[in-house]
mmCIF file of C-alpha atoms and ligand atoms in Angstrom:
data_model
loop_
_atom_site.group_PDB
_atom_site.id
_atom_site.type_symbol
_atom_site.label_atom_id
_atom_site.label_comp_id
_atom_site.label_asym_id
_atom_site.label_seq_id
_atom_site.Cartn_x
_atom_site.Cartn_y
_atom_site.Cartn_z
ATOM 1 C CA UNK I 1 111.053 240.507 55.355
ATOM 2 C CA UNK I 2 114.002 239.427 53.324
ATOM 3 C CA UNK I 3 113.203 239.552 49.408
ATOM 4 C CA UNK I 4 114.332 236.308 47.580
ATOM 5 C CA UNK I 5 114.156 236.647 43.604
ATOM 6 C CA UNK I 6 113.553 232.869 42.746
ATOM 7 C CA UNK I 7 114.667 232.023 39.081
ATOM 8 C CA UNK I 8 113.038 229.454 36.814
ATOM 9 C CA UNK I 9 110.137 229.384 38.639
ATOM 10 C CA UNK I 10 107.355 227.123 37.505
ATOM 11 C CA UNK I 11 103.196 226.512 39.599
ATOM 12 C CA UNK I 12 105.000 222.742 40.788
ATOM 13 C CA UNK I 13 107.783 224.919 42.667
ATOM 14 C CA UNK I 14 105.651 227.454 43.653
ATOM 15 C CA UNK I 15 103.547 224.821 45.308
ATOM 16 C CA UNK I 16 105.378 223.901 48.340
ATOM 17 C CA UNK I 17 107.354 227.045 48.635
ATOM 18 C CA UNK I 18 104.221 228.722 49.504
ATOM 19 C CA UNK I 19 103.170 226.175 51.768
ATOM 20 C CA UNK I 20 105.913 226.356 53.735
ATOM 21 C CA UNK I 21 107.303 229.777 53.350
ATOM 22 C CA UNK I 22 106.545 232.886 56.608
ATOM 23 C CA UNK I 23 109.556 234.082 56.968
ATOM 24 C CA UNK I 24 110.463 235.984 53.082
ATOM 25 C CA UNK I 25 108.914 237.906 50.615
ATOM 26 C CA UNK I 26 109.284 235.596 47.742
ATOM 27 C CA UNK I 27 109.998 237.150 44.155
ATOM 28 C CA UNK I 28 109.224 234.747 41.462
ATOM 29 C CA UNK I 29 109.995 234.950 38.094
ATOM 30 C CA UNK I 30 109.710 232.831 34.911
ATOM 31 C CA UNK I 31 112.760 233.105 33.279
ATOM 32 C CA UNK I 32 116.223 231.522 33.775
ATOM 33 C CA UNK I 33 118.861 233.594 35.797
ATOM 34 C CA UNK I 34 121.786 234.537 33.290
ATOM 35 C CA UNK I 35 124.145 237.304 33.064
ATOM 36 C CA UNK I 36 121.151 239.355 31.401
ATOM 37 C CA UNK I 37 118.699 238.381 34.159
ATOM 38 C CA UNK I 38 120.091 238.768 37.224
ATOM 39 C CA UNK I 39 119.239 242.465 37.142
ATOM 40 C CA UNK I 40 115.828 240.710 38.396
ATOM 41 C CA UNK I 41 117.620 240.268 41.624
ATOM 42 C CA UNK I 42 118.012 244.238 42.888
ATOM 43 C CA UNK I 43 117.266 244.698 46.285
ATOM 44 C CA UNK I 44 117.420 240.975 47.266
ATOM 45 C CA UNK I 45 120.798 239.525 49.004
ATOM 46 C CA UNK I 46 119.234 235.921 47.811
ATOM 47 C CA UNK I 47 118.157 234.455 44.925
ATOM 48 C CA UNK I 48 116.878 230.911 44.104
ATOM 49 C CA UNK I 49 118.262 229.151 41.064
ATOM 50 C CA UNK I 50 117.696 225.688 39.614
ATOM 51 C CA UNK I 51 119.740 223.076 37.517
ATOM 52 C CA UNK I 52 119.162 224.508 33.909
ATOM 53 C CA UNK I 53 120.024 228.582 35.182
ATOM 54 C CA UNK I 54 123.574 229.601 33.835
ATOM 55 C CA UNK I 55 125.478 230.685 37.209
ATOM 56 C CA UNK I 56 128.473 231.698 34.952
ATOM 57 C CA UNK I 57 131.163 234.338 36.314
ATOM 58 C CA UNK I 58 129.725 236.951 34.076
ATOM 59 C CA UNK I 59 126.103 235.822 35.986
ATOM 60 C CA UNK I 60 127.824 235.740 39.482
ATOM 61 C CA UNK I 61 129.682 239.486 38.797
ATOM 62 C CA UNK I 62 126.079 240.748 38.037
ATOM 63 C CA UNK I 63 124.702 239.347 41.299
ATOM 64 C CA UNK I 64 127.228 240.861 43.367
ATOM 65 C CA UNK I 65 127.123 244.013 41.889
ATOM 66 C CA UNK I 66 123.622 244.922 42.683
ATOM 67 C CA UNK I 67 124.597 243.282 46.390
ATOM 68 C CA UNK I 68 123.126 239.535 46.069
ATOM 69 C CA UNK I 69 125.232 237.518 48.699
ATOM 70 C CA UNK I 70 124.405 234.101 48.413
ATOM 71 C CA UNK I 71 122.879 231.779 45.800
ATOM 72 C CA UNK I 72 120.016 229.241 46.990
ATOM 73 C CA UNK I 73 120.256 226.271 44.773
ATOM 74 C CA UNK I 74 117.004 224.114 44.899
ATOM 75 C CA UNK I 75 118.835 221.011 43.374
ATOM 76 C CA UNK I 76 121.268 219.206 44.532
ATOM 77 C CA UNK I 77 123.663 218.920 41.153
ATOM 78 C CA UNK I 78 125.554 222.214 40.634
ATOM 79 C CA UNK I 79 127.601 221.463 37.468
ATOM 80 C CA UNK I 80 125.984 225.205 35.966
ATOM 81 C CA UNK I 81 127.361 227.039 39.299
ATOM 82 C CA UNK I 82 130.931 228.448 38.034
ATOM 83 C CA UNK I 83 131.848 227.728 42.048
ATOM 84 C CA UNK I 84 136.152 228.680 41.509
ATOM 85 C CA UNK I 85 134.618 231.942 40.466
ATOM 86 C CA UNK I 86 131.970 232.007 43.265
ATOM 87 C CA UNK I 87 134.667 231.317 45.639
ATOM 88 C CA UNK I 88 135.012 234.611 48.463
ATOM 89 C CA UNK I 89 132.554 236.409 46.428
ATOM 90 C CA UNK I 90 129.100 234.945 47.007
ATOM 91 C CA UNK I 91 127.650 231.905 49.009
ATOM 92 C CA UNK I 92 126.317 228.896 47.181
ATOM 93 C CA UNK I 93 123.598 226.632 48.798
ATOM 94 C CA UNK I 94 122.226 223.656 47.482
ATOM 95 C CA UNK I 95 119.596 220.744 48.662
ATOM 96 C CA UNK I 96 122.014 217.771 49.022
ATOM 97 C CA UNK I 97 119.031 215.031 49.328
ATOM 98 C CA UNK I 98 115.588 215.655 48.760
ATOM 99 C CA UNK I 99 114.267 212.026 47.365
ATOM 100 C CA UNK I 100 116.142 209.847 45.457
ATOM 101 C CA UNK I 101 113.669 207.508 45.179
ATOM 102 C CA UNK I 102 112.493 209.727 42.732
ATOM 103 C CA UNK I 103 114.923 210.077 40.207
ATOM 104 C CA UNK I 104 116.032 206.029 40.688
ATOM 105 C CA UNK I 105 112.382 204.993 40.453
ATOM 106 C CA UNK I 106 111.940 207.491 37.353
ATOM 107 C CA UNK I 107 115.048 205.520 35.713
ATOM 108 C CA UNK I 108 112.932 202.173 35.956
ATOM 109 C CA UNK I 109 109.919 203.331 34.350
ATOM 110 C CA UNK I 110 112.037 204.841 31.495
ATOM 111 C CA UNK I 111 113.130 201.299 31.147
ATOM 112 C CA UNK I 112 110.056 199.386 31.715
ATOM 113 C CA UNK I 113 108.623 202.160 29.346
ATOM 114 C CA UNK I 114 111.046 200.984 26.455
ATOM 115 C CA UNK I 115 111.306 197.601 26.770
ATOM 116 C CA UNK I 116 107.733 196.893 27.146
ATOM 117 C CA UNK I 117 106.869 199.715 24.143
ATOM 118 C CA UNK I 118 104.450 200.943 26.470
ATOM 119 C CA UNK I 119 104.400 204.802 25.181
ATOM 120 C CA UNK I 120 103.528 202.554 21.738
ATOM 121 C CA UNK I 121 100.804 200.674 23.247
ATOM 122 C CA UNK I 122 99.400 203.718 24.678
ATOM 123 C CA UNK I 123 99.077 205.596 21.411
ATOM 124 C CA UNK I 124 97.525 202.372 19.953
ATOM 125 C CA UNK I 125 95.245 201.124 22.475
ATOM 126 C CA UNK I 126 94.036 204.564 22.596
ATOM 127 C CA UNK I 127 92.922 204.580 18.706
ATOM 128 C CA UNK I 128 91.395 200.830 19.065
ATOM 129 C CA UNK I 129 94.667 199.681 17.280
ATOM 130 C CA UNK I 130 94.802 196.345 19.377
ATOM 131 C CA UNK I 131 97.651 194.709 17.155
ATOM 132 C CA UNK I 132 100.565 193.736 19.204
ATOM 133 C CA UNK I 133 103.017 193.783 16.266
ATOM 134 C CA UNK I 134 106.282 195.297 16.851
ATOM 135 C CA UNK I 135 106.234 195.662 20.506
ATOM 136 C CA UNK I 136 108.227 192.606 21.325
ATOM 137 C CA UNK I 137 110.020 193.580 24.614
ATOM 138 C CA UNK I 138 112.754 191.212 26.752
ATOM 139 C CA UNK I 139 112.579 189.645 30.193
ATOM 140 C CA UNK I 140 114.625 191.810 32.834
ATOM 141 C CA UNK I 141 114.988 188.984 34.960
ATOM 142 C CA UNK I 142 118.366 187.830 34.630
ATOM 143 C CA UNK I 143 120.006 190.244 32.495
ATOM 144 C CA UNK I 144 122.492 192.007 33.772
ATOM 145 C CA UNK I 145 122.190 195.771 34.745
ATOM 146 C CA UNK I 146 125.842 197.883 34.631
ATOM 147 C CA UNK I 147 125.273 200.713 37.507
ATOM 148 C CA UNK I 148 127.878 203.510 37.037
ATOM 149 C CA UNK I 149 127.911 205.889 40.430
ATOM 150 C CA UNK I 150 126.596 204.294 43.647
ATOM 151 C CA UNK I 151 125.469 206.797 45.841
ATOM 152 C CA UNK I 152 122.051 208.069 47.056
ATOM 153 C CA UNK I 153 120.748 207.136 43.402
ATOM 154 C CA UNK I 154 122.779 204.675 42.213
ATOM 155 C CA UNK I 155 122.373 202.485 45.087
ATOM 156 C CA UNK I 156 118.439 202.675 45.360
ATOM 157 C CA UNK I 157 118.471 202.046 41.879
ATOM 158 C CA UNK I 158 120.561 198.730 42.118
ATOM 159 C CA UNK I 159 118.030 197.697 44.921
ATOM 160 C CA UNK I 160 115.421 197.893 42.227
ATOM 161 C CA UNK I 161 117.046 196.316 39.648
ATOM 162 C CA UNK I 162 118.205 193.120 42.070
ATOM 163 C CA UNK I 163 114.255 193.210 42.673
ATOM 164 C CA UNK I 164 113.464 192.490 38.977
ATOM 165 C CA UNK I 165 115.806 189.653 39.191
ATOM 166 C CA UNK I 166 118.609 191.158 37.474
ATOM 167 C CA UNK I 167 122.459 190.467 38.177
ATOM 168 C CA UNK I 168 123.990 194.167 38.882
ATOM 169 C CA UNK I 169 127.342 195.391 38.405
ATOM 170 C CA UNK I 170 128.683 198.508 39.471
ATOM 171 C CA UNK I 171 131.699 201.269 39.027
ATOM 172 C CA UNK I 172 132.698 203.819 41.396
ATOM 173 C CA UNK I 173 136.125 205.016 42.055
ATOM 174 C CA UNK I 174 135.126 205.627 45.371
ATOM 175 C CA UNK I 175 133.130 202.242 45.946
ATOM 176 C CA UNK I 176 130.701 202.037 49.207
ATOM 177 C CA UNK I 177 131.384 199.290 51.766
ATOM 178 C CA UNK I 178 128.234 197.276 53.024
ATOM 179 C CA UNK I 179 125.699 197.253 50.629
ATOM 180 C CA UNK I 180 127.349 194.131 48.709
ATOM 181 C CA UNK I 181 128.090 195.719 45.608
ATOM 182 C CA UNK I 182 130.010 193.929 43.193
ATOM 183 C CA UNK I 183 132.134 196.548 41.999
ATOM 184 C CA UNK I 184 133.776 196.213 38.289
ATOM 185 C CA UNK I 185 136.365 198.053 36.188
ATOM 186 C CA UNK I 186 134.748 200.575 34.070
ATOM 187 C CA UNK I 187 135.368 198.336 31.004
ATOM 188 C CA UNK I 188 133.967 195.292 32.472
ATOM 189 C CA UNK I 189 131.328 197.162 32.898
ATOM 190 C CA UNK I 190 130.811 198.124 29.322
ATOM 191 C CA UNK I 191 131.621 194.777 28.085
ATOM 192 C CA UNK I 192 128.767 193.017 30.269
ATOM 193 C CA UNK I 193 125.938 195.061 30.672
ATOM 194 C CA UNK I 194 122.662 194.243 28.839
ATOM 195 C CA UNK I 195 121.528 197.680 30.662
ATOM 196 C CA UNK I 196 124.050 200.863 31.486
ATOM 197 C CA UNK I 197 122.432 203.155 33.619
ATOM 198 C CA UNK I 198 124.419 206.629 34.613
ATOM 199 C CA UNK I 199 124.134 207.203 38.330
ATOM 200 C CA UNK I 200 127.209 209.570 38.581
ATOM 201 C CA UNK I 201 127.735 213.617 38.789
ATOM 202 C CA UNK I 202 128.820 215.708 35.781
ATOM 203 C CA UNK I 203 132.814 216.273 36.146
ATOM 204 C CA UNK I 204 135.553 216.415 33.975
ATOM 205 C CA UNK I 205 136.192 212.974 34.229
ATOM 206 C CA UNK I 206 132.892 212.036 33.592
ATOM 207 C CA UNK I 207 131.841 214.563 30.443
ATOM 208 C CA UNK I 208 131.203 212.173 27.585
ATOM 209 C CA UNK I 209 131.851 208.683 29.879
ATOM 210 C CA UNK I 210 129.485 207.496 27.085
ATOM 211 C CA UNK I 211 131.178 208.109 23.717
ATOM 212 C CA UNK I 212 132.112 206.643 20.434
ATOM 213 C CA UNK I 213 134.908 204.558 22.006
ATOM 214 C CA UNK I 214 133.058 203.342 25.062
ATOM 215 C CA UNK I 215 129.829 202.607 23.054
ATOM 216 C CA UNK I 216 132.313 200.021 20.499
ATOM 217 C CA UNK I 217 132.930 198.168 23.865
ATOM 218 C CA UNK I 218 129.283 197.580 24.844
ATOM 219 C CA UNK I 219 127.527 194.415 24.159
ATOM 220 C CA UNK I 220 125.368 194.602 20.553
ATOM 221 C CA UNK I 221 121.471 195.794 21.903
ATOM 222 C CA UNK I 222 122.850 197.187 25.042
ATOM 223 C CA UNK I 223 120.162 199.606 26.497
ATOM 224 C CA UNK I 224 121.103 203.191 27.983
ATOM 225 C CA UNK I 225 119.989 204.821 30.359
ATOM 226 C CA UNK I 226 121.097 208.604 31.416
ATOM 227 C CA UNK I 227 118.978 210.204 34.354
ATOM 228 C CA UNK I 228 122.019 212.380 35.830
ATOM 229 C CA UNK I 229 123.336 215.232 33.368
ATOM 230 C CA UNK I 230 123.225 215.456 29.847
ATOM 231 C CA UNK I 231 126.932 215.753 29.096
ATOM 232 C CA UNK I 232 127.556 212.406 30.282
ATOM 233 C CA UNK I 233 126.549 211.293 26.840
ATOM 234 C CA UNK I 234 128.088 212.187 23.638
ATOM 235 C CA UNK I 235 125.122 212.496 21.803
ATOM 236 C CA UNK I 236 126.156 212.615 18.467
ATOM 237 C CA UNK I 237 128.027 209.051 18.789
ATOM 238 C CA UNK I 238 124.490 207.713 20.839
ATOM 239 C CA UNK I 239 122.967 209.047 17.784
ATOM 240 C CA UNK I 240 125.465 206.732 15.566
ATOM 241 C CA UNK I 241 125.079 203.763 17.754
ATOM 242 C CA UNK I 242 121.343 203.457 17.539
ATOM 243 C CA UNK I 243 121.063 204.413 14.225
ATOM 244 C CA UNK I 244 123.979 201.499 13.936
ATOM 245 C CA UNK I 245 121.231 199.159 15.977
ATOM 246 C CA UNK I 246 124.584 198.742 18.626
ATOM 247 C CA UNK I 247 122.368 200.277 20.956
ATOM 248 C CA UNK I 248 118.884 198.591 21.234
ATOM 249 C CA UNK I 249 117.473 201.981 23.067
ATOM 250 C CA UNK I 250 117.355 204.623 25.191
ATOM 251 C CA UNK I 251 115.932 206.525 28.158
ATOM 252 C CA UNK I 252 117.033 209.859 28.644
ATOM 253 C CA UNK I 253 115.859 212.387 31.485
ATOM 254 C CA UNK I 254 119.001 215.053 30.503
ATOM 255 C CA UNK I 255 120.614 216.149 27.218
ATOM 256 C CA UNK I 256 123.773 217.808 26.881
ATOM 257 C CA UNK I 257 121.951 220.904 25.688
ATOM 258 C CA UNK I 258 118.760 220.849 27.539
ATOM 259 C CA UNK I 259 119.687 224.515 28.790
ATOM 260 C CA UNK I 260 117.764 226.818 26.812
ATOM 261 C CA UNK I 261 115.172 224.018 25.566
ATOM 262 C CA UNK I 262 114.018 221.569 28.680
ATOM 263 C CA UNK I 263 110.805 222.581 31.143
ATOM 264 C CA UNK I 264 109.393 224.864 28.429
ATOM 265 C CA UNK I 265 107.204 224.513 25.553
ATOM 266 C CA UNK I 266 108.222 224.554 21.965
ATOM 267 C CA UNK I 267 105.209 222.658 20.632
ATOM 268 C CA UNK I 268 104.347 225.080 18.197
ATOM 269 C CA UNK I 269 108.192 225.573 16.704
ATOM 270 C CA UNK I 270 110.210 224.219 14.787
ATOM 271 C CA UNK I 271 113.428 223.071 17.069
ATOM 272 C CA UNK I 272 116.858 223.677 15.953
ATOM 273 C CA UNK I 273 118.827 221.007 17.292
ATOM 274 C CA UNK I 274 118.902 218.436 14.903
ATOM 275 C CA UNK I 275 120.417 216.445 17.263
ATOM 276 C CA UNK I 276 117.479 216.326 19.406
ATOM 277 C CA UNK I 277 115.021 216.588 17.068
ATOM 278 C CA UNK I 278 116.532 213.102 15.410
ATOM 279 C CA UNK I 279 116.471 211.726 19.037
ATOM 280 C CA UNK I 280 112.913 212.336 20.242
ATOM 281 C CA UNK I 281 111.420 211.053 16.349
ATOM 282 C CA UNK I 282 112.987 207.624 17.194
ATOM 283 C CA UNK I 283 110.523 204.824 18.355
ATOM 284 C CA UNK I 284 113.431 203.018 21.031
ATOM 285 C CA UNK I 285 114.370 206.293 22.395
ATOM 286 C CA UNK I 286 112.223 208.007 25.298
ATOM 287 C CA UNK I 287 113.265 211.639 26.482
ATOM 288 C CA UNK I 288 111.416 213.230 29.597
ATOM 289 C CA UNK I 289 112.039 216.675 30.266
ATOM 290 C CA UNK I 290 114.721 216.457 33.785
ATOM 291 C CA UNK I 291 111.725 215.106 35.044
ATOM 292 C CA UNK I 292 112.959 212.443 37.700
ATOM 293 C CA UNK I 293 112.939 214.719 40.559
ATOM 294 C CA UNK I 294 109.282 215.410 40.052
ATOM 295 C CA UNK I 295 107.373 214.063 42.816
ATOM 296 C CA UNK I 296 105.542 215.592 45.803
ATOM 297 C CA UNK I 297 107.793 214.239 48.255
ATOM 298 C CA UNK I 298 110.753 215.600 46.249
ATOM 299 C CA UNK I 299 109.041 218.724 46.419
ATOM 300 C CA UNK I 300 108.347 219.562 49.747
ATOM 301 C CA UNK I 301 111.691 218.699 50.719
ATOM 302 C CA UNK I 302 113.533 220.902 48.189
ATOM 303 C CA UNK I 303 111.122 223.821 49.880
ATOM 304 C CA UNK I 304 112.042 222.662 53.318
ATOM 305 C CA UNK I 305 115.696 222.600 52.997
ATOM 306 C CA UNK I 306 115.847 225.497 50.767
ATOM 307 C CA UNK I 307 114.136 227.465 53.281
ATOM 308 C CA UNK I 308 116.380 226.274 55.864
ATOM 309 C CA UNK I 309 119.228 227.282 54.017
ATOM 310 C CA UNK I 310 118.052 230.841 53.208
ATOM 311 C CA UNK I 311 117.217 231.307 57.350
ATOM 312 C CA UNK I 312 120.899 229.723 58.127
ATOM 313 C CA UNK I 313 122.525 232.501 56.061
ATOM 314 C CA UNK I 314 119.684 235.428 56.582
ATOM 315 C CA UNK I 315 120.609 234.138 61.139
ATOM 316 C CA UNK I 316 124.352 234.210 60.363
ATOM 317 C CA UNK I 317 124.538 230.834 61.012
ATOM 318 C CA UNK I 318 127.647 227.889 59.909
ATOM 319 C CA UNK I 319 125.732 226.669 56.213
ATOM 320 C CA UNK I 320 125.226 223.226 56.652
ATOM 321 C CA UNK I 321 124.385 222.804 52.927
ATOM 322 C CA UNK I 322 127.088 225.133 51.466
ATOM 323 C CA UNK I 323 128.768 224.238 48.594
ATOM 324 C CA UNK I 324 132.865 225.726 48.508
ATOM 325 C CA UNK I 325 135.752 225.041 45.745
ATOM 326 C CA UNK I 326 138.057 223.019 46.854
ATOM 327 C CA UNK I 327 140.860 222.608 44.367
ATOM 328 C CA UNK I 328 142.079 219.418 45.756
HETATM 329 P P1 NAI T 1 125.798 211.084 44.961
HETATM 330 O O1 NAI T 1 126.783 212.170 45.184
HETATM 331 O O2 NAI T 1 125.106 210.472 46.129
HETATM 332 O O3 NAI T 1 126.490 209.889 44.151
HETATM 333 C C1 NAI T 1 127.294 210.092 43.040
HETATM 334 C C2 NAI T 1 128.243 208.908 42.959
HETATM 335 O O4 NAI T 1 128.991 209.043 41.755
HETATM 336 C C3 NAI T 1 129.251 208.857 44.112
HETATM 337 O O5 NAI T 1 129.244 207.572 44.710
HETATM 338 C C4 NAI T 1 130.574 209.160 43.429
HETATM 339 O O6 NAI T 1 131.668 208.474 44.035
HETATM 340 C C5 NAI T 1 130.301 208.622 42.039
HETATM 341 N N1 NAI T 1 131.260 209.087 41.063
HETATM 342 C C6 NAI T 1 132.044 210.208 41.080
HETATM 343 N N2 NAI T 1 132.848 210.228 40.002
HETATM 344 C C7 NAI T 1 132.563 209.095 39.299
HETATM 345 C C8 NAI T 1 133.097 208.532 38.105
HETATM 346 N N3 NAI T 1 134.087 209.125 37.427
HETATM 347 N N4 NAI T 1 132.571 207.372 37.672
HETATM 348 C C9 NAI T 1 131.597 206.736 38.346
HETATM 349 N N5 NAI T 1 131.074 207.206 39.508
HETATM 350 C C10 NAI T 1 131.548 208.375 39.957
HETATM 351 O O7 NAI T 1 124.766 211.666 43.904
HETATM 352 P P2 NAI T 1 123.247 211.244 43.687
HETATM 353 O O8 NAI T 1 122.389 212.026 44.601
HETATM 354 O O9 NAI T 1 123.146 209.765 43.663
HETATM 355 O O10 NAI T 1 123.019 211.831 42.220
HETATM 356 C C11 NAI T 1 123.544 211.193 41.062
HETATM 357 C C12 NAI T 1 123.283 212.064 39.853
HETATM 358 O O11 NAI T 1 121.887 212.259 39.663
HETATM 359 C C13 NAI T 1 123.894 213.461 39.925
HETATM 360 O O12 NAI T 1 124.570 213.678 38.704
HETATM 361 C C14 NAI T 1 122.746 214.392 39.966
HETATM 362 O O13 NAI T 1 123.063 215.579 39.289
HETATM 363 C C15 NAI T 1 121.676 213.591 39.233
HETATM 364 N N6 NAI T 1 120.311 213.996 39.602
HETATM 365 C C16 NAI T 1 119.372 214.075 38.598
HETATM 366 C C17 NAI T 1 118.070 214.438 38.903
HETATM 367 C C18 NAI T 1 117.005 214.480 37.856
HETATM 368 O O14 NAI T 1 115.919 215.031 38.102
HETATM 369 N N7 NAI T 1 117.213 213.920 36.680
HETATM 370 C C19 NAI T 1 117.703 214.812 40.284
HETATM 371 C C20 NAI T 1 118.744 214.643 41.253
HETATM 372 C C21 NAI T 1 120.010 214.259 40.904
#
């Protein structure tokens, strides 16, 4: 059996993997694949990664030398994968689809979450505090919802959004026929939105789409919402804006340095990033952990096509899911 040394693991990926998994002896460690790590991998021509492992070129150099041959990524983003470098050297895989229901329904309860002050009322309720002061939220119904990136995500997300009642707008530069989306220039975008919700992949011409400059075009109490990759924010001027009230609040699954801090606990220490540490203490922001993939059926899928992937390459077989550099 094929040994596959799978990074990052944690018991909800563990869950379906085992499940589903007879054909490889499955390796799992706790720890993030880096350049230091990826001795882990000897005597394995896979390895299993995940969306917060650094798949650098010093990383991928490592891999090769002790024979690794292809890269299984269990996500679908792969913004941490140096791929230029990866290019002729090593195969990366990923899991295009696996539900993104998910992550769009996760980016409504972040926002029913903060409008209604439910994570508030929670803590109250729970210490017979019964006083509704303070948690004055706003109708969604008729406010209008700025969607920026309209595919798998984007798209379901917009369906959920017209189901509140809201009016949606949306900017892509590569804009979908056939689902009636009224597509807007970015600015527009920014100008009208009540709600801005980021829907698009981490590129260079995306890093920092929300910065000091785009934030001064938004409307007074706009609301922001970031479920797709940290660096999409600048988080030092989203700091600024809500401090500044421009921005009425926040829901944030990623942050721009959720590497070496998100899916483990630091509970019991004091954190370093100020940054962060500002963000979480406020009352209108609400971070999860890159939690909007996490459901079952998000789960099992990233184990089923994983799994296909590793028995494409281990067969020889075309890799449907591969991911190659294109420099065009
Ligand atoms: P997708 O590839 O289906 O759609 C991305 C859309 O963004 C495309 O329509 C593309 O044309 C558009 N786009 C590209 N450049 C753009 C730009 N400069 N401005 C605006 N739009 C642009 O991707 P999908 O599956 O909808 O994923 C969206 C994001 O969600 C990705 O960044 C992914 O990394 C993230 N994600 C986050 C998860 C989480 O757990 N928080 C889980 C899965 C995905």
């Amino acid at each position: 059996m094929e040994k596959i040394a799978f990074f990052d693991t944690k018991p909800y990926d563990k869950q379906w993997f085992d499940k589903l998994n007879t054909d490889f002896n499955i390796k799992y460690v706790d720890y993030k694949l880096t350049p230091d790590s990826a001795a882990a991998a000897k005597g394995c021509k896979a390895v299993c990664a995940f969306v917060n492992d650094t798949i650098s070129s010093e990383t991928i150099d490592e891999l090769c030398e002790i024979g690794v041959k292809l890269i299984a990524m269990r996500c679908a983003g792969y913004n941490n994968v140096d791929i230029k470098y990866a290019k002729d050297k090593i195969s990366i895989v990923r899991v295009p689809v696996y539900s993104p229901y998910a992550v769009a329904e996760h980016t409504m309860a972040l926002l029913l979450t903060l409008n209604r002050k439910i994570h508030k009322a929670f803590i109250r309720t729970r210490d017979f505090n019964f006083s509704l002061n303070g948690l004055t939220g706003f109708d969604l119904h008729g406010k209008t919802a700025g969607i920026i990136g309209t595919g798998q995500i984007g798209r379901i997300f917009i369906d959920i959004c017209k189901g509140f009642g809201m009016k949606v707008i949306a900017y892509d530069p590569y804009p979908v026929e056939g689902y009636g989306i009224d597509y807007v220039p970015l600015d527009k975008l920014f100008a009208e939105s009540d709600i801005i919700s980021l829907h698009c992949p981490l590129t260079s011409s995306t890093r920092y789409i929300i910065n000091e400059g785009s934030l001064a075009k938004m409307k007074e109490g706009v609301v922001i919402l970031n479920t797709s990759r940290g660096q999409l924010i600048d988080s030092d001027a989203l700091l600024q804006a809500l401090k500044d009230k421009k921005v009425r609040g926040a829901g944030l699954d990623v942050y721009e340095e959720e590497t070496a801090i998100f899916f483990e606990d630091y509970s019991s220490t004091v954190i370093q990033d100020d940054v962060l540490a500002l963000l979480v203490s406020m009352p209108n922001v609400i971070m999860t952990s890159h939690q909007a993939f996490l459901t079952d059926e998000a789960l099992q899928k990233i184990a089923e096509v994983t799994l296909f992937n590793l028995n494409q390459f281990f067969k020889g077989e075309a890799l449907k899911n591969e991911v190659v550099y294109n420099s065009k």
